[in-house]
Amino acid sequence: MRRVKAIAGIILAVGIALPTSSAMAASAKGGGVTATTPWEKDSGKISVYDDSDDGDSGKAEYYRQTSAGTLRTLWNHSGYKTRAESASGSKIIKFKACDDNDWASDDCSGWVAP
């Protein structure tokens, strides 16, 4: 009986120590732009960070769980070394980061599922 309690205690300790998958952030990088979700530990928020000093905007394209057929876009028009954040909503199920290139194809990451 003491062995069962000891094993249960170990399992409980490991479960508390390990982070849950919903708290782990996933990132995608396209050109000099990085998109990250969950943002601020909220699975319904995404951020776009522009680390490209090229004068072009960055964006994240993403889908939410409750509207899986609707492509959404979060733009960061604020420039180099800035971040834009979405409002909270239903869980983001897949996303990609893109560095917008005027008059040329955008530099985009592949799709990522958080």
Short mmCIF file of C-alpha atoms in Angstrom, two decimals:
data_model
loop_
_atom_site.label_atom_id
_atom_site.label_comp_id
_atom_site.label_asym_id
_atom_site.label_seq_id
_atom_site.Cartn_x
_atom_site.Cartn_y
_atom_site.Cartn_z
CA MET A 1 0.00 0.00 0.00
CA ARG A 2 2.86 2.40 0.80
CA ARG A 3 4.37 1.64 -2.62
CA VAL A 4 1.11 2.61 -4.37
CA LYS A 5 1.01 5.89 -2.42
CA ALA A 6 4.64 6.59 -3.31
CA ILE A 7 4.02 5.99 -7.02
CA ALA A 8 0.89 8.15 -6.91
CA GLY A 9 2.92 10.91 -5.24
CA ILE A 10 5.61 10.74 -7.91
CA ILE A 11 3.04 10.89 -10.70
CA LEU A 12 1.37 13.89 -9.07
CA ALA A 13 4.73 15.69 -8.64
CA VAL A 14 5.70 15.08 -12.27
CA GLY A 15 2.29 16.27 -13.47
CA ILE A 16 2.64 19.50 -11.53
CA ALA A 17 6.23 20.10 -12.63
CA LEU A 18 5.68 19.59 -16.36
CA PRO A 19 3.97 22.41 -18.27
CA THR A 20 0.78 21.65 -20.11
CA SER A 21 0.70 21.76 -23.90
CA SER A 22 -1.76 24.67 -23.86
CA ALA A 23 0.81 26.84 -22.09
CA MET A 24 3.63 26.10 -24.54
CA ALA A 25 4.01 28.80 -27.16
CA ALA A 26 4.63 27.94 -30.80
CA SER A 27 6.39 30.32 -33.16
CA ALA A 28 6.72 30.62 -36.92
CA LYS A 29 9.28 32.79 -38.73
CA GLY A 30 8.82 34.14 -42.23
CA GLY A 31 11.60 36.45 -43.40
CA GLY A 32 12.24 38.79 -40.49
CA VAL A 33 8.77 38.38 -38.97
CA THR A 34 7.87 36.07 -36.10
CA ALA A 35 4.33 35.07 -35.13
CA THR A 36 3.72 33.47 -31.73
CA THR A 37 0.71 31.80 -30.12
CA PRO A 38 -0.50 31.35 -27.45
CA TRP A 39 0.47 34.89 -26.56
CA GLU A 40 0.44 35.92 -22.90
CA LYS A 41 -0.65 32.32 -22.09
CA ASP A 42 -3.92 32.90 -23.97
CA SER A 43 -4.58 30.29 -26.69
CA GLY A 44 -6.89 32.78 -28.39
CA LYS A 45 -4.21 35.46 -28.88
CA ILE A 46 -1.39 35.76 -31.43
CA SER A 47 1.44 38.27 -31.78
CA VAL A 48 3.50 39.47 -34.74
CA TYR A 49 7.03 40.78 -34.16
CA ASP A 50 8.86 42.60 -36.97
CA ASP A 51 12.63 42.11 -36.75
CA SER A 52 13.27 43.13 -40.36
CA ASP A 53 14.58 46.64 -40.97
CA ASP A 54 13.26 46.71 -44.55
CA GLY A 55 10.43 49.23 -44.28
CA ASP A 56 7.80 46.57 -45.10
CA SER A 57 5.03 45.37 -42.81
CA GLY A 58 4.72 41.95 -41.24
CA LYS A 59 1.65 39.81 -40.70
CA ALA A 60 0.31 36.60 -39.23
CA GLU A 61 -2.35 34.65 -41.07
CA TYR A 62 -4.35 32.32 -38.85
CA TYR A 63 -7.50 30.28 -38.29
CA ARG A 64 -9.58 30.12 -35.11
CA GLN A 65 -11.36 27.03 -33.79
CA THR A 66 -14.92 28.44 -33.92
CA SER A 67 -14.51 29.76 -37.47
CA ALA A 68 -12.10 27.23 -38.98
CA GLY A 69 -13.00 28.22 -42.56
CA THR A 70 -12.20 31.92 -42.12
CA LEU A 71 -8.65 33.11 -42.79
CA ARG A 72 -7.76 35.98 -40.50
CA THR A 73 -4.81 38.39 -40.74
CA LEU A 74 -3.06 40.34 -38.01
CA TRP A 75 -0.89 43.11 -39.47
CA ASN A 76 2.05 44.86 -37.85
CA HIS A 77 2.41 48.18 -39.67
CA SER A 78 4.39 49.80 -36.83
CA GLY A 79 7.84 48.97 -38.18
CA TYR A 80 11.14 47.52 -37.11
CA LYS A 81 11.43 46.06 -33.57
CA THR A 82 7.69 46.39 -32.83
CA ARG A 83 4.97 43.89 -31.92
CA ALA A 84 1.26 43.76 -32.71
CA GLU A 85 -1.14 41.59 -30.68
CA SER A 86 -4.57 40.26 -31.54
CA ALA A 87 -7.57 40.45 -29.27
CA SER A 88 -8.50 37.28 -27.43
CA GLY A 89 -10.92 34.90 -29.12
CA SER A 90 -11.41 31.20 -29.67
CA LYS A 91 -8.31 29.02 -29.81
CA ILE A 92 -5.96 29.55 -32.76
CA ILE A 93 -5.63 26.23 -34.58
CA LYS A 94 -3.01 27.06 -37.23
CA PHE A 95 -0.98 30.08 -38.27
CA LYS A 96 1.95 31.34 -40.32
CA ALA A 97 4.21 34.41 -40.31
CA CYS A 98 4.88 36.54 -43.37
CA ASP A 99 7.27 39.36 -44.15
CA ASP A 100 5.37 41.50 -46.65
CA ASN A 101 7.46 42.43 -49.69
CA ASP A 102 6.10 45.25 -51.82
CA TRP A 103 6.06 44.30 -55.51
CA ALA A 104 7.43 40.82 -54.79
CA SER A 105 6.27 37.56 -53.21
CA ASP A 106 5.99 37.59 -49.42
CA ASP A 107 8.46 35.58 -47.32
CA CYS A 108 6.18 33.22 -45.38
CA SER A 109 6.75 30.35 -43.00
CA GLY A 110 4.87 27.11 -43.37
CA TRP A 111 1.65 26.57 -41.44
CA VAL A 112 2.14 25.73 -37.75
CA ALA A 113 -0.34 24.17 -35.33
CA PRO A 114 0.22 25.28 -31.72
#
